[in-house]
mmCIF file of C-alpha atoms in Angstrom:
data_model
loop_
_atom_site.group_PDB
_atom_site.id
_atom_site.type_symbol
_atom_site.label_atom_id
_atom_site.label_comp_id
_atom_site.label_asym_id
_atom_site.label_seq_id
_atom_site.Cartn_x
_atom_site.Cartn_y
_atom_site.Cartn_z
ATOM 1 C CA UNK E 1432 97.926 107.017 106.822
ATOM 2 C CA UNK E 1433 98.063 111.175 107.300
ATOM 3 C CA UNK E 1434 97.445 111.503 103.621
ATOM 4 C CA UNK E 1435 94.468 109.144 103.591
ATOM 5 C CA UNK E 1436 92.844 110.993 106.379
ATOM 6 C CA UNK E 1437 93.345 114.220 104.886
ATOM 7 C CA UNK E 1438 91.770 113.027 101.758
ATOM 8 C CA UNK E 1439 88.713 111.407 103.779
ATOM 9 C CA UNK E 1440 87.907 114.186 105.827
ATOM 10 C CA UNK E 1441 88.221 116.736 102.746
ATOM 11 C CA UNK E 1442 84.720 115.223 101.559
ATOM 12 C CA UNK E 1443 83.126 115.741 104.993
ATOM 13 C CA UNK E 1444 81.010 118.600 105.927
ATOM 14 C CA UNK E 1445 82.989 120.575 108.662
ATOM 15 C CA UNK E 1446 85.925 118.320 108.532
ATOM 16 C CA UNK E 1447 87.706 119.867 111.561
ATOM 17 C CA UNK E 1448 84.897 119.084 113.816
ATOM 18 C CA UNK E 1449 84.878 115.391 112.303
ATOM 19 C CA UNK E 1450 88.577 115.247 112.936
ATOM 20 C CA UNK E 1451 88.086 115.951 116.703
ATOM 21 C CA UNK E 1452 85.386 113.319 116.939
ATOM 22 C CA UNK E 1453 86.455 110.135 114.863
ATOM 23 C CA UNK E 1454 89.773 108.539 113.677
ATOM 24 C CA UNK E 1455 90.495 105.942 110.981
ATOM 25 C CA UNK E 1456 92.890 102.781 112.094
ATOM 26 C CA UNK E 1457 94.277 99.898 110.320
ATOM 27 C CA UNK E 1458 93.092 96.866 112.281
ATOM 28 C CA UNK E 1459 94.585 93.847 110.260
ATOM 29 C CA UNK E 1460 95.162 92.373 106.984
ATOM 30 C CA UNK E 1461 91.670 90.778 106.860
ATOM 31 C CA UNK E 1462 89.414 93.678 108.085
ATOM 32 C CA UNK E 1463 91.627 96.330 106.694
ATOM 33 C CA UNK E 1464 90.612 99.873 108.134
ATOM 34 C CA UNK E 1465 88.058 100.842 110.751
ATOM 35 C CA UNK E 1466 86.415 103.773 112.193
ATOM 36 C CA UNK E 1467 86.804 104.474 115.885
ATOM 37 C CA UNK E 1468 85.355 107.294 118.288
ATOM 38 C CA UNK E 1469 87.972 109.741 119.700
ATOM 39 C CA UNK E 1470 85.435 111.126 122.228
ATOM 40 C CA UNK E 1471 82.049 110.021 123.706
ATOM 41 C CA UNK E 1472 79.267 110.081 121.202
ATOM 42 C CA UNK E 1473 75.717 110.270 122.252
ATOM 43 C CA UNK E 1474 72.678 108.131 120.554
ATOM 44 C CA UNK E 1475 71.241 110.226 117.918
ATOM 45 C CA UNK E 1476 74.363 112.336 117.509
ATOM 46 C CA UNK E 1477 75.441 112.894 113.792
ATOM 47 C CA UNK E 1478 78.773 111.433 113.784
ATOM 48 C CA UNK E 1479 79.601 113.004 110.305
ATOM 49 C CA UNK E 1480 78.055 114.312 107.021
ATOM 50 C CA UNK E 1481 79.742 113.328 103.874
ATOM 51 C CA UNK E 1482 79.631 113.891 100.188
ATOM 52 C CA UNK E 1483 80.351 111.035 97.658
ATOM 53 C CA UNK E 1484 83.366 111.084 95.243
ATOM 54 C CA UNK E 1485 80.896 110.023 92.659
ATOM 55 C CA UNK E 1486 77.388 108.904 92.603
ATOM 56 C CA UNK E 1487 74.886 107.793 89.983
ATOM 57 C CA UNK E 1488 71.013 107.258 89.781
ATOM 58 C CA UNK E 1489 69.982 103.634 88.980
ATOM 59 C CA UNK E 1490 69.120 103.266 85.446
ATOM 60 C CA UNK E 1491 65.893 101.495 85.689
ATOM 61 C CA UNK E 1492 64.901 104.174 88.484
ATOM 62 C CA UNK E 1493 65.664 106.836 85.878
ATOM 63 C CA UNK E 1494 63.942 105.128 83.074
ATOM 64 C CA UNK E 1495 60.587 105.007 85.247
ATOM 65 C CA UNK E 1496 60.651 108.633 85.506
ATOM 66 C CA UNK E 1497 61.825 109.086 88.952
ATOM 67 C CA UNK E 1498 63.288 112.690 88.374
ATOM 68 C CA UNK E 1499 66.226 113.253 90.404
ATOM 69 C CA UNK E 1500 69.296 115.984 89.801
ATOM 70 C CA UNK E 1501 71.614 114.493 87.528
ATOM 71 C CA UNK E 1502 74.437 115.460 90.141
ATOM 72 C CA UNK E 1503 73.208 115.243 93.606
ATOM 73 C CA UNK E 1504 70.345 113.048 93.064
ATOM 74 C CA UNK E 1505 68.031 115.375 94.848
ATOM 75 C CA UNK E 1506 63.993 114.783 93.892
ATOM 76 C CA UNK E 1507 63.071 117.275 91.218
ATOM 77 C CA UNK E 1508 59.335 116.601 91.544
ATOM 78 C CA UNK E 1509 57.500 118.700 94.333
ATOM 79 C CA UNK E 1510 56.091 116.617 97.087
ATOM 80 C CA UNK E 1511 52.731 117.235 95.582
ATOM 81 C CA UNK E 1512 53.691 115.964 92.108
ATOM 82 C CA UNK E 1513 55.632 113.069 93.636
ATOM 83 C CA UNK E 1514 52.229 112.014 95.548
ATOM 84 C CA UNK E 1515 50.193 112.420 92.530
ATOM 85 C CA UNK E 1516 52.658 110.073 90.379
ATOM 86 C CA UNK E 1517 53.163 107.563 93.182
ATOM 87 C CA UNK E 1518 49.403 107.177 94.101
ATOM 88 C CA UNK E 1519 47.792 107.456 90.688
ATOM 89 C CA UNK E 1520 45.477 110.245 91.900
ATOM 90 C CA UNK E 1521 46.005 113.035 89.435
ATOM 91 C CA UNK E 1522 44.220 115.638 91.118
ATOM 92 C CA UNK E 1523 45.737 115.065 94.679
ATOM 93 C CA UNK E 1524 46.267 118.203 96.739
ATOM 94 C CA UNK E 1525 48.777 118.161 99.892
ATOM 95 C CA UNK E 1526 47.834 120.070 102.803
ATOM 96 C CA UNK E 1527 51.011 122.563 104.000
ATOM 97 C CA UNK E 1528 52.380 122.890 100.248
ATOM 98 C CA UNK E 1529 54.765 125.390 102.006
ATOM 99 C CA UNK E 1530 56.554 122.499 103.492
ATOM 100 C CA UNK E 1531 57.917 121.288 100.393
ATOM 101 C CA UNK E 1532 61.691 122.253 99.937
ATOM 102 C CA UNK E 1533 61.916 121.542 96.107
ATOM 103 C CA UNK E 1534 62.121 124.936 94.038
ATOM 104 C CA UNK E 1535 61.356 124.181 90.546
ATOM 105 C CA UNK E 1536 62.200 127.773 89.355
ATOM 106 C CA UNK E 1537 65.884 127.009 90.376
ATOM 107 C CA UNK E 1538 66.122 123.682 87.966
ATOM 108 C CA UNK E 1539 68.505 123.860 85.055
ATOM 109 C CA UNK E 1540 69.167 121.621 82.151
ATOM 110 C CA UNK E 1541 72.100 120.887 80.479
ATOM 111 C CA UNK E 1542 72.333 123.218 77.355
ATOM 112 C CA UNK E 1543 73.741 120.095 75.025
ATOM 113 C CA UNK E 1544 71.878 117.038 76.179
ATOM 114 C CA UNK E 1545 68.952 118.456 78.436
ATOM 115 C CA UNK E 1546 69.553 116.280 81.613
ATOM 116 C CA UNK E 1547 68.179 118.165 84.492
ATOM 117 C CA UNK E 1548 69.847 119.740 87.729
ATOM 118 C CA UNK E 1549 68.343 121.243 90.781
ATOM 119 C CA UNK E 1550 70.387 124.316 90.696
ATOM 120 C CA UNK E 1551 72.873 126.184 88.505
ATOM 121 C CA UNK E 1552 75.803 124.911 91.124
ATOM 122 C CA UNK E 1553 74.844 121.385 90.591
ATOM 123 C CA UNK E 1554 74.941 121.925 86.665
ATOM 124 C CA UNK E 1555 78.249 123.601 86.957
ATOM 125 C CA UNK E 1556 79.838 120.900 89.643
ATOM 126 C CA UNK E 1557 78.709 118.253 87.156
ATOM 127 C CA UNK E 1558 80.215 119.952 84.225
ATOM 128 C CA UNK E 1559 83.568 120.580 86.103
ATOM 129 C CA UNK E 1560 83.825 117.072 87.496
ATOM 130 C CA UNK E 1561 82.594 114.475 84.868
ATOM 131 C CA UNK E 1562 79.703 115.896 82.654
ATOM 132 C CA UNK E 1563 81.668 116.850 79.677
ATOM 133 C CA UNK E 1564 82.974 113.565 79.043
ATOM 134 C CA UNK E 1565 79.639 112.037 79.555
ATOM 135 C CA UNK E 1566 77.586 114.445 78.009
ATOM 136 C CA UNK E 1567 75.626 112.725 74.797
ATOM 137 C CA UNK E 1568 74.592 116.250 73.232
ATOM 138 C CA UNK E 1569 71.918 115.581 70.329
ATOM 139 C CA UNK E 1570 72.620 111.815 70.735
ATOM 140 C CA UNK E 1571 70.838 111.498 74.218
ATOM 141 C CA UNK E 1572 68.244 109.483 72.888
ATOM 142 C CA UNK E 1573 70.128 107.563 70.008
ATOM 143 C CA UNK E 1574 69.986 104.036 70.890
ATOM 144 C CA UNK E 1575 73.261 103.461 68.847
ATOM 145 C CA UNK E 1576 75.603 105.649 70.924
ATOM 146 C CA UNK E 1577 77.982 103.669 72.975
ATOM 147 C CA UNK E 1578 76.978 105.040 76.134
ATOM 148 C CA UNK E 1579 73.356 104.185 75.612
ATOM 149 C CA UNK E 1580 74.410 100.759 74.438
ATOM 150 C CA UNK E 1581 76.185 100.036 77.706
ATOM 151 C CA UNK E 1582 73.298 101.312 79.490
ATOM 152 C CA UNK E 1583 70.796 99.165 77.613
ATOM 153 C CA UNK E 1584 72.952 96.057 78.330
ATOM 154 C CA UNK E 1585 73.379 96.883 81.949
ATOM 155 C CA UNK E 1586 69.441 97.102 82.229
ATOM 156 C CA UNK E 1587 69.079 94.054 80.139
ATOM 157 C CA UNK E 1588 71.194 92.056 82.876
ATOM 158 C CA UNK E 1589 70.310 93.892 86.395
ATOM 159 C CA UNK E 1590 66.465 94.136 87.011
ATOM 160 C CA UNK E 1591 64.819 96.102 89.884
ATOM 161 C CA UNK E 1592 65.423 96.120 92.661
ATOM 162 C CA UNK E 1593 68.613 97.760 91.781
ATOM 163 C CA UNK E 1594 71.589 97.806 93.828
ATOM 164 C CA UNK E 1595 74.486 99.274 91.560
ATOM 165 C CA UNK E 1596 74.861 100.848 88.318
ATOM 166 C CA UNK E 1597 77.408 100.507 85.476
ATOM 167 C CA UNK E 1598 77.204 104.288 85.487
ATOM 168 C CA UNK E 1599 78.999 104.673 88.454
ATOM 169 C CA UNK E 1600 82.041 102.969 87.051
ATOM 170 C CA UNK E 1601 81.538 105.269 84.083
ATOM 171 C CA UNK E 1602 81.834 108.483 86.341
ATOM 172 C CA UNK E 1603 84.809 107.344 87.847
ATOM 173 C CA UNK E 1604 86.363 107.104 84.424
ATOM 174 C CA UNK E 1605 84.908 110.555 83.643
ATOM 175 C CA UNK E 1606 86.305 112.060 86.755
ATOM 176 C CA UNK E 1607 89.733 110.912 86.088
ATOM 177 C CA UNK E 1608 89.608 112.005 82.418
ATOM 178 C CA UNK E 1609 88.541 115.507 83.410
ATOM 179 C CA UNK E 1610 90.843 115.705 86.407
ATOM 180 C CA UNK E 1611 93.781 118.387 85.950
ATOM 181 C CA UNK E 1612 95.508 116.000 88.566
ATOM 182 C CA UNK E 1613 94.426 112.457 87.390
ATOM 183 C CA UNK E 1614 97.000 110.524 89.723
ATOM 184 C CA UNK E 1615 95.316 112.304 92.687
ATOM 185 C CA UNK E 1616 91.624 111.027 91.856
ATOM 186 C CA UNK E 1617 93.243 107.469 90.809
ATOM 187 C CA UNK E 1618 94.861 107.281 94.428
ATOM 188 C CA UNK E 1619 91.374 108.382 95.917
ATOM 189 C CA UNK E 1620 89.667 105.513 94.244
ATOM 190 C CA UNK E 1621 92.462 102.993 95.053
ATOM 191 C CA UNK E 1622 91.302 103.436 98.646
ATOM 192 C CA UNK E 1623 88.338 101.596 98.105
ATOM 193 C CA UNK E 1624 88.688 97.601 98.570
ATOM 194 C CA UNK E 1625 88.489 96.351 95.165
ATOM 195 C CA UNK E 1626 89.479 92.431 95.583
ATOM 196 C CA UNK E 1627 87.354 89.755 93.604
ATOM 197 C CA UNK E 1628 87.934 87.259 96.069
ATOM 198 C CA UNK E 1629 89.045 86.470 99.436
ATOM 199 C CA UNK E 1630 91.560 83.691 99.217
ATOM 200 C CA UNK E 1631 91.801 83.121 102.920
ATOM 201 C CA UNK E 1632 88.397 82.184 103.225
ATOM 202 C CA UNK E 1633 88.108 80.966 99.684
ATOM 203 C CA UNK E 1634 85.209 83.201 98.773
ATOM 204 C CA UNK E 1635 84.535 84.841 95.408
ATOM 205 C CA UNK E 1636 82.242 87.876 94.717
ATOM 206 C CA UNK E 1637 78.977 86.373 93.449
ATOM 207 C CA UNK E 1638 78.792 88.940 90.677
ATOM 208 C CA UNK E 1639 81.944 87.693 89.118
ATOM 209 C CA UNK E 1640 80.934 83.598 89.212
ATOM 210 C CA UNK E 1641 81.283 81.450 86.074
ATOM 211 C CA UNK E 1642 77.471 82.027 85.196
ATOM 212 C CA UNK E 1643 78.161 85.840 84.460
ATOM 213 C CA UNK E 1644 81.319 85.328 82.489
ATOM 214 C CA UNK E 1645 79.390 85.987 79.000
ATOM 215 C CA UNK E 1646 77.643 89.027 80.561
ATOM 216 C CA UNK E 1647 80.616 90.404 82.060
ATOM 217 C CA UNK E 1648 82.673 89.974 78.689
ATOM 218 C CA UNK E 1649 79.941 91.961 77.002
ATOM 219 C CA UNK E 1650 79.908 94.887 79.441
ATOM 220 C CA UNK E 1651 83.631 94.979 79.333
ATOM 221 C CA UNK E 1652 83.466 95.239 75.508
ATOM 222 C CA UNK E 1653 80.890 97.918 75.793
ATOM 223 C CA UNK E 1654 82.585 99.571 78.556
ATOM 224 C CA UNK E 1655 86.055 99.831 76.699
ATOM 225 C CA UNK E 1656 84.470 100.955 73.377
ATOM 226 C CA UNK E 1657 82.512 103.960 75.277
ATOM 227 C CA UNK E 1658 85.001 104.940 77.700
ATOM 228 C CA UNK E 1659 88.634 103.742 77.026
ATOM 229 C CA UNK E 1660 91.379 106.258 78.118
ATOM 230 C CA UNK E 1661 95.244 105.543 78.211
ATOM 231 C CA UNK E 1662 95.457 107.079 81.523
ATOM 232 C CA UNK E 1663 93.395 104.362 82.759
ATOM 233 C CA UNK E 1664 94.435 101.405 80.792
ATOM 234 C CA UNK E 1665 94.745 99.217 83.892
ATOM 235 C CA UNK E 1666 91.162 99.599 84.383
ATOM 236 C CA UNK E 1667 90.146 98.305 81.100
ATOM 237 C CA UNK E 1668 92.099 95.136 80.838
ATOM 238 C CA UNK E 1669 89.809 91.856 81.890
ATOM 239 C CA UNK E 1670 91.127 91.710 85.426
ATOM 240 C CA UNK E 1671 91.184 95.678 86.054
ATOM 241 C CA UNK E 1672 87.373 95.648 84.764
ATOM 242 C CA UNK E 1673 86.563 92.746 87.223
ATOM 243 C CA UNK E 1674 88.154 94.630 90.202
ATOM 244 C CA UNK E 1675 86.268 97.752 89.194
ATOM 245 C CA UNK E 1676 83.343 96.069 89.117
ATOM 246 C CA UNK E 1677 84.222 94.338 92.459
ATOM 247 C CA UNK E 1678 84.840 97.803 93.945
ATOM 248 C CA UNK E 1679 81.602 99.533 93.096
ATOM 249 C CA UNK E 1680 79.887 96.087 94.155
ATOM 250 C CA UNK E 1681 81.500 96.116 97.411
ATOM 251 C CA UNK E 1682 81.502 99.776 98.338
ATOM 252 C CA UNK E 1683 78.586 101.123 96.647
ATOM 253 C CA UNK E 1684 76.316 103.004 99.001
ATOM 254 C CA UNK E 1685 72.758 103.088 98.430
ATOM 255 C CA UNK E 1686 71.151 106.574 98.035
ATOM 256 C CA UNK E 1687 67.340 107.515 98.515
ATOM 257 C CA UNK E 1688 65.774 110.678 98.050
ATOM 258 C CA UNK E 1689 62.624 111.653 98.191
ATOM 259 C CA UNK E 1690 60.571 115.292 98.357
ATOM 260 C CA UNK E 1691 57.282 113.562 99.580
ATOM 261 C CA UNK E 1692 59.411 111.845 102.435
ATOM 262 C CA UNK E 1693 60.861 114.977 103.430
ATOM 263 C CA UNK E 1694 57.475 116.892 103.226
ATOM 264 C CA UNK E 1695 56.214 113.985 105.727
ATOM 265 C CA UNK E 1696 58.989 114.791 107.999
ATOM 266 C CA UNK E 1697 58.258 118.323 107.830
ATOM 267 C CA UNK E 1698 54.471 117.653 108.622
ATOM 268 C CA UNK E 1699 55.485 115.710 111.599
ATOM 269 C CA UNK E 1700 57.469 118.573 113.263
ATOM 270 C CA UNK E 1701 54.479 120.734 112.929
ATOM 271 C CA UNK E 1702 52.900 122.005 116.151
ATOM 272 C CA UNK E 1703 49.251 121.547 115.769
ATOM 273 C CA UNK E 1704 45.942 121.150 117.893
ATOM 274 C CA UNK E 1705 44.999 117.475 118.584
ATOM 275 C CA UNK E 1706 42.192 117.781 115.962
ATOM 276 C CA UNK E 1707 44.173 119.043 113.098
ATOM 277 C CA UNK E 1708 47.003 116.653 113.991
ATOM 278 C CA UNK E 1709 44.703 113.711 113.720
ATOM 279 C CA UNK E 1710 43.296 114.973 110.198
ATOM 280 C CA UNK E 1711 46.785 115.301 109.060
ATOM 281 C CA UNK E 1712 48.197 112.011 110.295
ATOM 282 C CA UNK E 1713 44.947 110.423 108.712
ATOM 283 C CA UNK E 1714 45.372 112.004 105.327
ATOM 284 C CA UNK E 1715 49.135 110.714 105.294
ATOM 285 C CA UNK E 1716 48.246 107.177 106.393
ATOM 286 C CA UNK E 1717 45.639 106.997 103.710
ATOM 287 C CA UNK E 1718 47.995 108.675 100.964
ATOM 288 C CA UNK E 1719 50.610 105.814 101.931
ATOM 289 C CA UNK E 1720 47.751 102.890 101.447
ATOM 290 C CA UNK E 1721 47.208 104.556 97.920
ATOM 291 C CA UNK E 1722 50.685 104.542 97.197
ATOM 292 C CA UNK E 1723 51.388 101.008 98.395
ATOM 293 C CA UNK E 1724 48.325 99.798 96.330
ATOM 294 C CA UNK E 1725 49.630 101.766 92.945
ATOM 295 C CA UNK E 1726 53.234 101.642 93.330
ATOM 296 C CA UNK E 1727 54.358 99.246 95.819
ATOM 297 C CA UNK E 1728 57.776 99.597 97.833
ATOM 298 C CA UNK E 1729 59.271 101.868 94.893
ATOM 299 C CA UNK E 1730 58.907 105.257 96.406
ATOM 300 C CA UNK E 1731 62.294 106.974 96.255
ATOM 301 C CA UNK E 1732 64.852 108.254 93.557
ATOM 302 C CA UNK E 1733 67.511 105.661 94.177
ATOM 303 C CA UNK E 1734 70.882 105.445 93.246
ATOM 304 C CA UNK E 1735 74.565 104.721 94.675
ATOM 305 C CA UNK E 1736 77.490 106.321 95.483
ATOM 306 C CA UNK E 1737 81.173 105.807 96.717
ATOM 307 C CA UNK E 1738 82.096 107.487 100.141
ATOM 308 C CA UNK E 1739 85.767 107.481 101.406
ATOM 309 C CA UNK E 1740 84.839 107.972 105.185
ATOM 310 C CA UNK E 1741 81.526 105.714 105.461
ATOM 311 C CA UNK E 1742 83.766 102.955 103.334
ATOM 312 C CA UNK E 1743 85.891 102.520 106.370
ATOM 313 C CA UNK E 1744 83.008 101.689 108.633
ATOM 314 C CA UNK E 1745 83.181 97.742 109.115
ATOM 315 C CA UNK E 1746 79.952 95.843 109.527
ATOM 316 C CA UNK E 1747 78.273 94.239 112.588
ATOM 317 C CA UNK E 1748 75.152 92.565 112.849
ATOM 318 C CA UNK E 1749 74.361 94.840 116.027
ATOM 319 C CA UNK E 1750 75.310 98.282 114.565
ATOM 320 C CA UNK E 1751 75.955 101.289 116.632
ATOM 321 C CA UNK E 1752 75.719 103.668 113.695
ATOM 322 C CA UNK E 1753 73.644 103.896 110.476
ATOM 323 C CA UNK E 1754 73.749 105.976 107.161
ATOM 324 C CA UNK E 1755 70.794 108.034 106.085
ATOM 325 C CA UNK E 1756 69.907 110.821 103.496
ATOM 326 C CA UNK E 1757 67.652 113.317 105.353
ATOM 327 C CA UNK E 1758 68.400 116.039 103.080
ATOM 328 C CA UNK E 1759 66.824 114.941 100.004
ATOM 329 C CA UNK E 1760 70.214 114.949 98.508
ATOM 330 C CA UNK E 1761 73.475 112.642 97.941
ATOM 331 C CA UNK E 1762 74.909 114.118 101.566
ATOM 332 C CA UNK E 1763 75.331 110.972 103.813
ATOM 333 C CA UNK E 1764 74.563 111.384 107.517
ATOM 334 C CA UNK E 1765 75.920 108.777 109.676
ATOM 335 C CA UNK E 1766 74.198 108.758 113.015
ATOM 336 C CA UNK E 1767 74.728 106.905 116.452
ATOM 337 C CA UNK E 1768 72.257 104.278 117.145
ATOM 338 C CA UNK E 1769 73.618 103.900 120.872
ATOM 339 C CA UNK E 1770 75.866 105.519 123.002
ATOM 340 C CA UNK E 1771 79.666 105.129 121.692
ATOM 341 C CA UNK E 1772 82.630 105.294 124.160
ATOM 342 C CA UNK E 1773 86.059 106.796 123.137
ATOM 343 C CA UNK E 1774 87.912 104.129 121.517
ATOM 344 C CA UNK E 1775 84.944 102.033 120.584
ATOM 345 C CA UNK E 1776 84.826 100.949 117.040
ATOM 346 C CA UNK E 1777 82.102 102.653 114.762
ATOM 347 C CA UNK E 1778 80.014 99.871 112.888
ATOM 348 C CA UNK E 1779 77.177 100.098 110.356
ATOM 349 C CA UNK E 1780 75.469 96.960 108.903
ATOM 350 C CA UNK E 1781 75.928 95.924 105.443
ATOM 351 C CA UNK E 1782 72.633 93.933 105.732
ATOM 352 C CA UNK E 1783 68.930 95.572 106.082
ATOM 353 C CA UNK E 1784 66.647 95.094 109.069
ATOM 354 C CA UNK E 1785 64.870 91.725 107.632
ATOM 355 C CA UNK E 1786 68.233 90.343 106.711
ATOM 356 C CA UNK E 1787 69.784 91.195 110.324
ATOM 357 C CA UNK E 1788 66.871 89.063 111.808
ATOM 358 C CA UNK E 1789 67.731 86.117 109.753
ATOM 359 C CA UNK E 1790 69.949 83.040 111.175
ATOM 360 C CA UNK E 1791 73.642 83.445 111.606
ATOM 361 C CA UNK E 1792 74.047 80.863 108.601
ATOM 362 C CA UNK E 1793 71.650 83.258 106.260
ATOM 363 C CA UNK E 1794 73.685 86.267 107.283
ATOM 364 C CA UNK E 1795 76.983 84.816 106.531
ATOM 365 C CA UNK E 1796 75.787 83.493 103.213
ATOM 366 C CA UNK E 1797 75.069 87.153 102.315
ATOM 367 C CA UNK E 1798 77.954 88.570 103.698
ATOM 368 C CA UNK E 1799 80.286 85.992 102.077
ATOM 369 C CA UNK E 1800 78.604 86.185 98.576
ATOM 370 C CA UNK E 1801 78.695 90.070 98.519
ATOM 371 C CA UNK E 1802 81.244 91.526 100.802
ATOM 372 C CA UNK E 1803 83.831 88.515 100.917
ATOM 373 C CA UNK E 1804 84.287 88.049 104.793
ATOM 374 C CA UNK E 1805 82.949 86.022 107.203
ATOM 375 C CA UNK E 1806 81.466 88.003 110.348
ATOM 376 C CA UNK E 1807 82.686 87.762 113.705
ATOM 377 C CA UNK E 1808 80.793 90.714 115.610
ATOM 378 C CA UNK E 1809 79.497 89.782 119.033
ATOM 379 C CA UNK E 1810 75.909 88.481 117.766
ATOM 380 C CA UNK E 1811 77.740 86.155 115.596
ATOM 381 C CA UNK E 1812 79.990 84.864 118.187
ATOM 382 C CA UNK E 1813 77.131 84.547 120.660
ATOM 383 C CA UNK E 1814 75.130 82.369 118.053
ATOM 384 C CA UNK E 1815 78.382 80.186 116.960
ATOM 385 C CA UNK E 1816 76.820 77.230 118.491
ATOM 386 C CA UNK E 1817 73.755 77.228 116.203
ATOM 387 C CA UNK E 1818 73.320 74.611 113.344
ATOM 388 C CA UNK E 1819 74.366 75.901 109.844
ATOM 389 C CA UNK E 1820 71.061 75.823 108.671
ATOM 390 C CA UNK E 1821 68.239 78.170 107.291
ATOM 391 C CA UNK E 1822 64.731 78.295 108.261
ATOM 392 C CA UNK E 1823 62.085 77.357 105.634
ATOM 393 C CA UNK E 1824 61.098 80.772 105.186
ATOM 394 C CA UNK E 1825 64.652 81.943 104.483
ATOM 395 C CA UNK E 1826 65.208 79.052 102.219
ATOM 396 C CA UNK E 1827 62.222 80.149 100.047
ATOM 397 C CA UNK E 1828 63.465 83.673 100.010
ATOM 398 C CA UNK E 1829 67.152 82.815 99.115
ATOM 399 C CA UNK E 1830 65.630 80.184 96.524
ATOM 400 C CA UNK E 1831 63.690 83.236 94.744
ATOM 401 C CA UNK E 1832 66.905 85.455 94.886
ATOM 402 C CA UNK E 1833 68.841 82.441 93.489
ATOM 403 C CA UNK E 1834 66.629 81.931 90.962
ATOM 404 C CA UNK E 1835 66.937 85.632 89.785
ATOM 405 C CA UNK E 1836 70.679 85.548 89.834
ATOM 406 C CA UNK E 1837 70.980 82.566 87.371
ATOM 407 C CA UNK E 1838 70.292 84.831 84.426
ATOM 408 C CA UNK E 1839 70.429 88.212 86.194
ATOM 409 C CA UNK E 1840 73.073 90.302 87.800
ATOM 410 C CA UNK E 1841 70.872 91.118 90.899
ATOM 411 C CA UNK E 1842 72.765 91.791 93.947
ATOM 412 C CA UNK E 1843 71.508 91.986 97.660
#
């Protein structure tokens, strides 16, 4: 456990402070690890800030011109460029442009394949960690390149809204391939839960069901052709690939970045006269109405990442902490939603706000099929006497989702 803690805290900003605040404990064979407070944590406190082992932008998000740093997922558009594209108003000008933190003059492309980074530091970090393996050079737009075939196959099976990416698995392979200490990185990835089923509860991960057998076989073949490595041979046999798939599906944390959102938060913090505040708020309200009309809900650069410490947080339908990405990059901030006492478990929710408001039966259905467990949080225990039924509205939503999953590998 000591080695595990050292590895987990290594990826945190200010690991010494984090170590004095929280600890990881083994709970039992069913829940596995859990994160616990070592001292009092106040509502609103940042519990820790963590960078991922690997992360990747979603493939449809990239294709639809959501421009993000290939390494840290920082939005590369200025807030004004972002607002113009999302609203469909090419001549739009934002007030207080100085509040935008995007610095285009610092952006750099890979000399070989031209993928973009927000800084020379990110370009170098990517090259050092994984990009030398995944760089396509002049074949970046070649549809017959094995990696592009893999991407196209994934896009054809996994339509927006996206929740995972085959390229997260590709980066895991590339990181190990480039690493001097390959065993160490394989050990780090082994800390994540990668079971494909929960035998005790007779639950199998929904993305590994019979209806996806053909799609998984195709992805396995393309993945092997593009990335096979002798050091990782166990990841390329069929069962190893299924476990890798389950690892990413179960542990992948969604990441969203937005230069516009960051600009809006900076505007909210301005000290303005009442009339100026009213004018600015009115402008922002109208901008979001224009964006909703033009673009809908797809506002952010979106991807997912694997976070060692965050992955130790168990689920609760009434969480006392939540993850966010306020720095417009892949740095995960875990923030307390309520006061947390010493010895209390720190829990996040694997469900979004709308899903948490559903019936116990519906919540359990989502958690079983995506995370392979039956929730026993205080809210679920309190609602144990509820009938195992789903409301008509929820049945319609689930029916639509199930209709998608008949042919598409669509996750929660």
